[in-house]
GROMACS .gro file of C-alpha atoms in nm:
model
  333
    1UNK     CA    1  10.400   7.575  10.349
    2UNK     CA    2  10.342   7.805  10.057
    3UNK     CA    3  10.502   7.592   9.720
    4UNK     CA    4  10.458   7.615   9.396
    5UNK     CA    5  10.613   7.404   9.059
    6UNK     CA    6  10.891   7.684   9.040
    7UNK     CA    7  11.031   7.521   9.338
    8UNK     CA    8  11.092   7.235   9.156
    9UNK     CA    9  11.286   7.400   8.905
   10UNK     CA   10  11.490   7.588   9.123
   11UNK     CA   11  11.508   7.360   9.426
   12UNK     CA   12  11.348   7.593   9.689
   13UNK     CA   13  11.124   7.535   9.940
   14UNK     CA   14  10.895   7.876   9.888
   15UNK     CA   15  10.876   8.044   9.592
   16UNK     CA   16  11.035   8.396   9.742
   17UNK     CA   17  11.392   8.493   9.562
   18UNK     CA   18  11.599   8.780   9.681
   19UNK     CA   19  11.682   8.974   9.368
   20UNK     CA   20  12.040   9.098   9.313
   21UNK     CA   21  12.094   9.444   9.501
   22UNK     CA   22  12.357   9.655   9.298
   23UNK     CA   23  12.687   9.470   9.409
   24UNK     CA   24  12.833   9.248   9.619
   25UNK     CA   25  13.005   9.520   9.814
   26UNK     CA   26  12.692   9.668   9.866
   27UNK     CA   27  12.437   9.392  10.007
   28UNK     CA   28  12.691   9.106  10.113
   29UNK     CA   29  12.677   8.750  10.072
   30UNK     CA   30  12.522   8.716  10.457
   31UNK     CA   31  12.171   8.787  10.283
   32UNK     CA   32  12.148   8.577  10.013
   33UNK     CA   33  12.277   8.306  10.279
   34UNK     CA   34  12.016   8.366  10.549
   35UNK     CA   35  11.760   8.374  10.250
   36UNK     CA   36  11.851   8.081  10.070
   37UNK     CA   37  11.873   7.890  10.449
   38UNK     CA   38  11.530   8.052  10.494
   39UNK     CA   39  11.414   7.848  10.222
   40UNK     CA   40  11.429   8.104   9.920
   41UNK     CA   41  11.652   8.159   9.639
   42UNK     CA   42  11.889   8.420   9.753
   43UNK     CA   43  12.117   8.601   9.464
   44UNK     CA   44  12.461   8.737   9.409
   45UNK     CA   45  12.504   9.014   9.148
   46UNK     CA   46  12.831   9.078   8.978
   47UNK     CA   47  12.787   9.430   8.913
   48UNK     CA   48  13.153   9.592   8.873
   49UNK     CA   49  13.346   9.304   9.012
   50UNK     CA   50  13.601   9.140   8.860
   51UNK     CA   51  13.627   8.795   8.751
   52UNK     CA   52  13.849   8.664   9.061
   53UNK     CA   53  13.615   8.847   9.303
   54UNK     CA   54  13.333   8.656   9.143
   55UNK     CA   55  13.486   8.340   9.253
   56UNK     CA   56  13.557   8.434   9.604
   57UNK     CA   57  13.195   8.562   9.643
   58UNK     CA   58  13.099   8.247   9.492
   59UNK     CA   59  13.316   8.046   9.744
   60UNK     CA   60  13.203   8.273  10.058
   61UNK     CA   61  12.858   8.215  10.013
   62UNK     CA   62  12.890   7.837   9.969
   63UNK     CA   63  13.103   7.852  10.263
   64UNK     CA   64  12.782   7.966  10.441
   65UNK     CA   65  12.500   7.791  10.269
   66UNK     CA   66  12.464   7.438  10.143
   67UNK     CA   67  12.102   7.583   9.988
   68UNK     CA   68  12.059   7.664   9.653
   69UNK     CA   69  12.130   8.007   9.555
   70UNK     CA   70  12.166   8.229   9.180
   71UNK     CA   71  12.446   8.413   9.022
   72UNK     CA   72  12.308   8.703   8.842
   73UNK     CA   73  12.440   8.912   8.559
   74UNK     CA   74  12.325   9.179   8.347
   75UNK     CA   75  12.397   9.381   8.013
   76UNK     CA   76  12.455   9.702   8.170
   77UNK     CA   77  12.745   9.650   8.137
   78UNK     CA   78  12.796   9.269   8.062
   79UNK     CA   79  13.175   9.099   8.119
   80UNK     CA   80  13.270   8.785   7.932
   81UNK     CA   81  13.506   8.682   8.147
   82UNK     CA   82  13.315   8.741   8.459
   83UNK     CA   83  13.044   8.517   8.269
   84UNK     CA   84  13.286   8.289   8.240
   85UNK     CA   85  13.405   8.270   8.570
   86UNK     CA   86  13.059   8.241   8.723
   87UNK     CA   87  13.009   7.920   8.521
   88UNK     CA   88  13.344   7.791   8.625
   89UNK     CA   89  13.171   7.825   8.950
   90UNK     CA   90  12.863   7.644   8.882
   91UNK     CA   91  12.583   7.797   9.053
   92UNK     CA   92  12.254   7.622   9.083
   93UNK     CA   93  12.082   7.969   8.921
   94UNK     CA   94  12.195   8.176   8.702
   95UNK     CA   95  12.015   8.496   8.616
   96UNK     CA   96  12.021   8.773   8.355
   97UNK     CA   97  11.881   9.116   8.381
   98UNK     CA   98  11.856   9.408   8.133
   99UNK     CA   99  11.911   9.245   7.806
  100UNK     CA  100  11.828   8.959   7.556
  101UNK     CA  101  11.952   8.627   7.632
  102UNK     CA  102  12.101   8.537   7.279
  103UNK     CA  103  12.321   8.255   7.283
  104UNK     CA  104  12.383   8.275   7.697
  105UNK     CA  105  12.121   7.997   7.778
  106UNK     CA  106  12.271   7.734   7.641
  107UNK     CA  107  12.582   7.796   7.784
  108UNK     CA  108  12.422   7.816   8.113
  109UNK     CA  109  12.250   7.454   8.095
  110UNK     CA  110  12.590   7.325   7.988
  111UNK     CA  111  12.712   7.424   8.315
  112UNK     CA  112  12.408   7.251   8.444
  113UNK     CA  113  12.191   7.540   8.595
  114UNK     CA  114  11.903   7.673   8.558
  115UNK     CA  115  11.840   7.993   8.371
  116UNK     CA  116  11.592   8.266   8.460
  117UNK     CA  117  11.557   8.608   8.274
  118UNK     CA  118  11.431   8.903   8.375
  119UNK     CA  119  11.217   9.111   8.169
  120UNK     CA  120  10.994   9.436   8.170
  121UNK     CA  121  10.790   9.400   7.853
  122UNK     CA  122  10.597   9.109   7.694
  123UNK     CA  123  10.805   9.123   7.347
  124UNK     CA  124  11.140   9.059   7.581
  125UNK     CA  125  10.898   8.763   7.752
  126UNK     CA  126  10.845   8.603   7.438
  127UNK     CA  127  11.233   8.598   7.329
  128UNK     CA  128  11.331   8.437   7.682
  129UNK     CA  129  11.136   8.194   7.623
  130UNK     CA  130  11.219   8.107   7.289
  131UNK     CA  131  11.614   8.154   7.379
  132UNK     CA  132  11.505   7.839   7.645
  133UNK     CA  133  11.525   8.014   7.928
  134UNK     CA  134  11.359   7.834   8.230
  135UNK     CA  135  11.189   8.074   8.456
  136UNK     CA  136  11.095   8.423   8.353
  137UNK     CA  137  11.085   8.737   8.600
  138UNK     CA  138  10.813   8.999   8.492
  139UNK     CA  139  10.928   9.319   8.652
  140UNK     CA  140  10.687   9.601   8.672
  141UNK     CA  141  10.811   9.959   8.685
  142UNK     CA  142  10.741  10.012   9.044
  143UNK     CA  143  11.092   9.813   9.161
  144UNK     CA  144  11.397   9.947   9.248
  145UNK     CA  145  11.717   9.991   8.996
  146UNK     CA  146  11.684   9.959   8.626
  147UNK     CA  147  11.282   9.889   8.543
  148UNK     CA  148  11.051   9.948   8.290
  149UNK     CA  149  10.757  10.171   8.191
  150UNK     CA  150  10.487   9.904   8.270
  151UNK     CA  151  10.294   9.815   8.620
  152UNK     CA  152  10.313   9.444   8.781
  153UNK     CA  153   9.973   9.418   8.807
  154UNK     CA  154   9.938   9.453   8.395
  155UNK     CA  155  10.274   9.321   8.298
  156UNK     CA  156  10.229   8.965   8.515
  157UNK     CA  157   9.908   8.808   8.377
  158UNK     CA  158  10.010   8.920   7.995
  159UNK     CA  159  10.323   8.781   8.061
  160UNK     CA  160  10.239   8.467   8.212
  161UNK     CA  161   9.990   8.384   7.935
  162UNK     CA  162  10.266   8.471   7.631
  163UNK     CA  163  10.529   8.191   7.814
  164UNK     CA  164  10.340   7.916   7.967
  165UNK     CA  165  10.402   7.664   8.050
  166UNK     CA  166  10.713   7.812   8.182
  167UNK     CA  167  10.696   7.974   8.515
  168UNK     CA  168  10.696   8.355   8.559
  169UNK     CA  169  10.814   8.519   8.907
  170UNK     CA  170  10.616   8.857   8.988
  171UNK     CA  171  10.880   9.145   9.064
  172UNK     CA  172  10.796   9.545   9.117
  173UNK     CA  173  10.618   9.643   9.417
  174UNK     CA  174  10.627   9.353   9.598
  175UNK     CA  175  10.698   9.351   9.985
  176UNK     CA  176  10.444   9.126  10.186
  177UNK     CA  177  10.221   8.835  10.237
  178UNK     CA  178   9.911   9.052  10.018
  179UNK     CA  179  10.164   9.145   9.719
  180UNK     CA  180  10.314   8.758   9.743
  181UNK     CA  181   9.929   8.647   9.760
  182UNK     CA  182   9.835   8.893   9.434
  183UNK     CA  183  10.111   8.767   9.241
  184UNK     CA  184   9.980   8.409   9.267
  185UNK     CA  185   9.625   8.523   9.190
  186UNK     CA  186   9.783   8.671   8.853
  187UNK     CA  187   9.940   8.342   8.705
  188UNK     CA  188  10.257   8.409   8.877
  189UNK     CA  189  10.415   8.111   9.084
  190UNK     CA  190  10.601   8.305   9.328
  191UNK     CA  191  10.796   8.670   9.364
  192UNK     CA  192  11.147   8.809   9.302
  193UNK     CA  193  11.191   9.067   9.614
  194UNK     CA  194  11.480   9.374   9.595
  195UNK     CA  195  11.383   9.684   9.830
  196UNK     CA  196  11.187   9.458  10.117
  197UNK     CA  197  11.525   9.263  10.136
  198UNK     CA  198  11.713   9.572  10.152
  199UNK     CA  199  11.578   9.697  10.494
  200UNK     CA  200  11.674   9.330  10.613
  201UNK     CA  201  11.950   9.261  10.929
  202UNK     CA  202  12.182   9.101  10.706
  203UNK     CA  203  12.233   9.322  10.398
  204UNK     CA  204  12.531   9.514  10.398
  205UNK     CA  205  12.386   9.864  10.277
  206UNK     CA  206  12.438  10.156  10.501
  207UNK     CA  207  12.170  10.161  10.818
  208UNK     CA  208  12.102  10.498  10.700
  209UNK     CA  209  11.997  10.352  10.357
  210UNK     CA  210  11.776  10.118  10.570
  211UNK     CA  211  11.617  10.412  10.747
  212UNK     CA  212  11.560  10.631  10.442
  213UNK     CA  213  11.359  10.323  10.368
  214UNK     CA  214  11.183  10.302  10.670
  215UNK     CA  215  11.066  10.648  10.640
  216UNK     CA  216  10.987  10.726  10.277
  217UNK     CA  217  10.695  10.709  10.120
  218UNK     CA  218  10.623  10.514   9.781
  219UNK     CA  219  10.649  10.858   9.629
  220UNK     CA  220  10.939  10.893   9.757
  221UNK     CA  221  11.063  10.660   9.509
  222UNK     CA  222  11.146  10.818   9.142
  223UNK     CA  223  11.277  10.746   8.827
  224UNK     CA  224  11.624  10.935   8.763
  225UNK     CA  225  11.633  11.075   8.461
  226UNK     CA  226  11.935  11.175   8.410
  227UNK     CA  227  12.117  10.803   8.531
  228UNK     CA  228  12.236  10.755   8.141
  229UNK     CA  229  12.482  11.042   8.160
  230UNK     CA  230  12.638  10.926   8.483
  231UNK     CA  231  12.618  10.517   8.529
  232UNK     CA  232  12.747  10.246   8.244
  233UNK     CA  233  12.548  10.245   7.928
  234UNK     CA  234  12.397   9.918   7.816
  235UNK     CA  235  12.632   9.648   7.604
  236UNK     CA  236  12.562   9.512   7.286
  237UNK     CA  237  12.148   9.351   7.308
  238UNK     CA  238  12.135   9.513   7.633
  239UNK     CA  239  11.767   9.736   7.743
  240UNK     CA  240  11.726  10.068   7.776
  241UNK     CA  241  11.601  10.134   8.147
  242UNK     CA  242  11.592  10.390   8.330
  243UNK     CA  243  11.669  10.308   8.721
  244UNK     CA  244  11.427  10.407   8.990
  245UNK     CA  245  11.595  10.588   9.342
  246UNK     CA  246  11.483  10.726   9.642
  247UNK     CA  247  11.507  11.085   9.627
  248UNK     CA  248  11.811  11.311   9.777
  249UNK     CA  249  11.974  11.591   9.682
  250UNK     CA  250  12.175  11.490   9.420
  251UNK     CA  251  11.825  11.354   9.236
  252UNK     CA  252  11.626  11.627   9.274
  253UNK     CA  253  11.887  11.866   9.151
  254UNK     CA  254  11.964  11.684   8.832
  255UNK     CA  255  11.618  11.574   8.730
  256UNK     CA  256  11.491  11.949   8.699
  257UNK     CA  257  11.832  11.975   8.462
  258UNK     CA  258  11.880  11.733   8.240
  259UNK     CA  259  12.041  11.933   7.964
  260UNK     CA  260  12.301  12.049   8.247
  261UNK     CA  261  12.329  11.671   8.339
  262UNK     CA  262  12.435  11.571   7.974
  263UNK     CA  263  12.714  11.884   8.046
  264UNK     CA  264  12.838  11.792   8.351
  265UNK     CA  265  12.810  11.434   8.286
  266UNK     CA  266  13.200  11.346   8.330
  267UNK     CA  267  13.230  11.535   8.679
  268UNK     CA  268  12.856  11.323   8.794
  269UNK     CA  269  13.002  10.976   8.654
  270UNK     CA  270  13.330  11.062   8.855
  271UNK     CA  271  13.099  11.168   9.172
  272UNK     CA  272  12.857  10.857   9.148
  273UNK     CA  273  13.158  10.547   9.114
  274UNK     CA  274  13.373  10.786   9.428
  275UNK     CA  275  13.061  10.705   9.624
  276UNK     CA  276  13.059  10.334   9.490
  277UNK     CA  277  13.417  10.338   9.587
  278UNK     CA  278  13.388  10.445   9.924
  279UNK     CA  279  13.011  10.281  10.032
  280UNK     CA  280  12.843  10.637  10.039
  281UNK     CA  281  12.633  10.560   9.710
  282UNK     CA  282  12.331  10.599   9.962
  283UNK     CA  283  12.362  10.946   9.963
  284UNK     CA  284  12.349  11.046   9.600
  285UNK     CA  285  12.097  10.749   9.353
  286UNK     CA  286  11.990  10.494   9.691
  287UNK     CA  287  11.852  10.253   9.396
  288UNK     CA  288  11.511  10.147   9.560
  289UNK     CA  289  11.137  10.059   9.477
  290UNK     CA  290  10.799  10.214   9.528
  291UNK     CA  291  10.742   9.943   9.811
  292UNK     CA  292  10.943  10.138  10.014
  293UNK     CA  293  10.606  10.264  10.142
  294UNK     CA  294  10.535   9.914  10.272
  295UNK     CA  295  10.828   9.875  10.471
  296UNK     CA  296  10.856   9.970  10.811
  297UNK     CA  297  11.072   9.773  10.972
  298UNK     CA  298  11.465   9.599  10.960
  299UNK     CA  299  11.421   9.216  10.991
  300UNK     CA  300  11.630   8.905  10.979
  301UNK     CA  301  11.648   8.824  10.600
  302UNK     CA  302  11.504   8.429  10.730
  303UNK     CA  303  11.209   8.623  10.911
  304UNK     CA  304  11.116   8.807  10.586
  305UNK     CA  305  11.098   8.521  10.379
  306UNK     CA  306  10.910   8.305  10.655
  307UNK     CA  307  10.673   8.626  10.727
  308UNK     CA  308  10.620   8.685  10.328
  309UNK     CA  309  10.557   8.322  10.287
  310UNK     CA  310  10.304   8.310  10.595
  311UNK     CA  311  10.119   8.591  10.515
  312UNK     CA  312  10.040   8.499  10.190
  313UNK     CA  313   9.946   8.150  10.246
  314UNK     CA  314   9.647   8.299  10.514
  315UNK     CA  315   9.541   8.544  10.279
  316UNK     CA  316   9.486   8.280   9.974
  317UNK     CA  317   9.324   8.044  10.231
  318UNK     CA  318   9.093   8.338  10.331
  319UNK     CA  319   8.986   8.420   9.930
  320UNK     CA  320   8.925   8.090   9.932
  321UNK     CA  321   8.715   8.069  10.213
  322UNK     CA  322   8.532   8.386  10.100
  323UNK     CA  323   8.488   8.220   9.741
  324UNK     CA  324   8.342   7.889   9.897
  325UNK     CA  325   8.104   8.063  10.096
  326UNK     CA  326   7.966   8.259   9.806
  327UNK     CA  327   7.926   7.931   9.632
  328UNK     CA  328   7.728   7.765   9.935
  329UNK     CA  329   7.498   8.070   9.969
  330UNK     CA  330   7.188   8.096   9.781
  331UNK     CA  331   7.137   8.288   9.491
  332UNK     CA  332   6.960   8.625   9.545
  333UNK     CA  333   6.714   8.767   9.293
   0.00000   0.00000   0.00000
């Protein structure tokens, strides 16, 4: 079984973790159940819910795993009293996205879990780490949602060398056994997944979100340009991101006119949280990653995880093979 130290830290049995997929509304607590039973580290974001619905997510999902799981949280927007509520509820995990830390760890490892922060740049690497925070995500611009300017395969290895000892998680791209297996071979100790977990049996998204999946094309997969006029802006220490989206209509239309955007930006925001409202947010920003393009299929979250895990463990066992044989052979001159 593939296992790294991260594990340890986050009491998993392979180092896979489902990142948080917009809201609960949107992905469900079935998935990060059948991936935390699977093994992995499955997550529940808080995006737009309130502090009671927190709990009740909280409760649902520990009514269908005994596994550990993660909480996250982010600073686009970020709710004190959902923060508080999610340490009433003492997850295992908790996890921040899209803005510093500050005085949030410690109040985290008084609840008694763990901490991991996401980042995009090496600068908001190094603060993590000196905030406390146990396991860092490096998240290259190729994921899904709110991402950065840099690749994974750049952003990883600089990363992991600026924190260690602590243990980085490779996110951005990532959708198989040979990403899995190239995020080990960079420092990493294991992989945060979004978009591969989307197109999975258990997450609630539309199954015409899953299809669009299915069928695009990492290309497909763009950076909207416009999102500031129409989605929450960032709290106080939160990043500046700009998300990344498959494209439809609505994307291509306003990322040719981004002065008109900034116009009609009241009339879009009213638009974008109807289709929030009403589970159609598919059709207008369907927040995914560049590994779209190496998804073609909808699996059983516990298959993903077992495939991802599998995969990668043959293909590090092969390199290695490959390297030992290079070392047996003799030299040519």
């Amino acid at each position: 079984m593939l296992r790294t130290p991260v594990c340890d830290v986050l009491g998993i049995d392979v180092p896979i973790v489902q990142g948080p997929l917009g809201g609960p509304w949107q992905q469900g607590t079935d998935l990060p159940a059948a991936v935390s039973d699977a093994g992995g580290l499955g997550s529940v974001p808080t995006t737009l819910r309130t502090a009671a619905q927190i709990r009740d997510d909280v409760a649902r999902l520990r009514g269908l795993t005994d596994r550990p799981f993660a909480v996250n949280m982010t600073r686009r927007p970020f709710d004190p009293e959902v923060f508080d509520a999610v340490l009433a509820a003492r997850p295992p995990v908790f996890s921040l996205a899209l803005g510093d830390p500050g005085d949030l760890v410690g109040r985290v490892h008084d609840a008694g879990a763990v901490f991991v922060q996401q980042v995009t740049t090496v600068e908001q690497a190094r603060r993590a780490a000196e905030a406390g925070a146990d396991v860092i995500i490096a998240q290259g611009t190729e994921a899904g949602g709110f991402s950065g300017e840099v690749g994974t395969m750049v952003l990883v290895p600089q990363v992991v060398a600026a924190v260690a000892p602590l243990p980085v998680l490779a996110s951005g791209g990532i959708a198989d056994g040979r990403g899995t297996a190239a995020a080990l071979v960079l420092g990493a100790q294991g992989v945060s997944i979004g978009t591969r977990f989307l197109a999975s049996a258990e997450c609630a998204v539309p199954d015409e979100w899953k299809a669009a999946i299915g069928a695009a094309d990492s290309q497909d997969a763009v950076k909207v340009s416009f999102a500031h006029h129409v989605l929450p802006p960032p709290t106080e220490g939160g990043y500046d991101t700009v998300p990344r989206s498959l494209r439809t209509r609505f994307v291509d239309a306003w990322n040719t006119r981004p002065e008109a955007a900034a116009e009609s930006a009241g009339t879009l925001r009213e638009q974008v949280m109807a289709a929030m409202s009403d589970g159609t947010t598919h059709r207008l920003l369907p927040l995914t990653g560049q590994s779209a393009g190496l998804v073609a299929d909808v699996a059983p979250a516990g298959d993903i995880v077992r495939r991802l895990a599998d995969e990668a463990e043959e293909i590090l066992r092969a390199a290695s093979r490959i390297g030992q044989a290079q070392r047996r052979s003799p030299a040519r001159g």
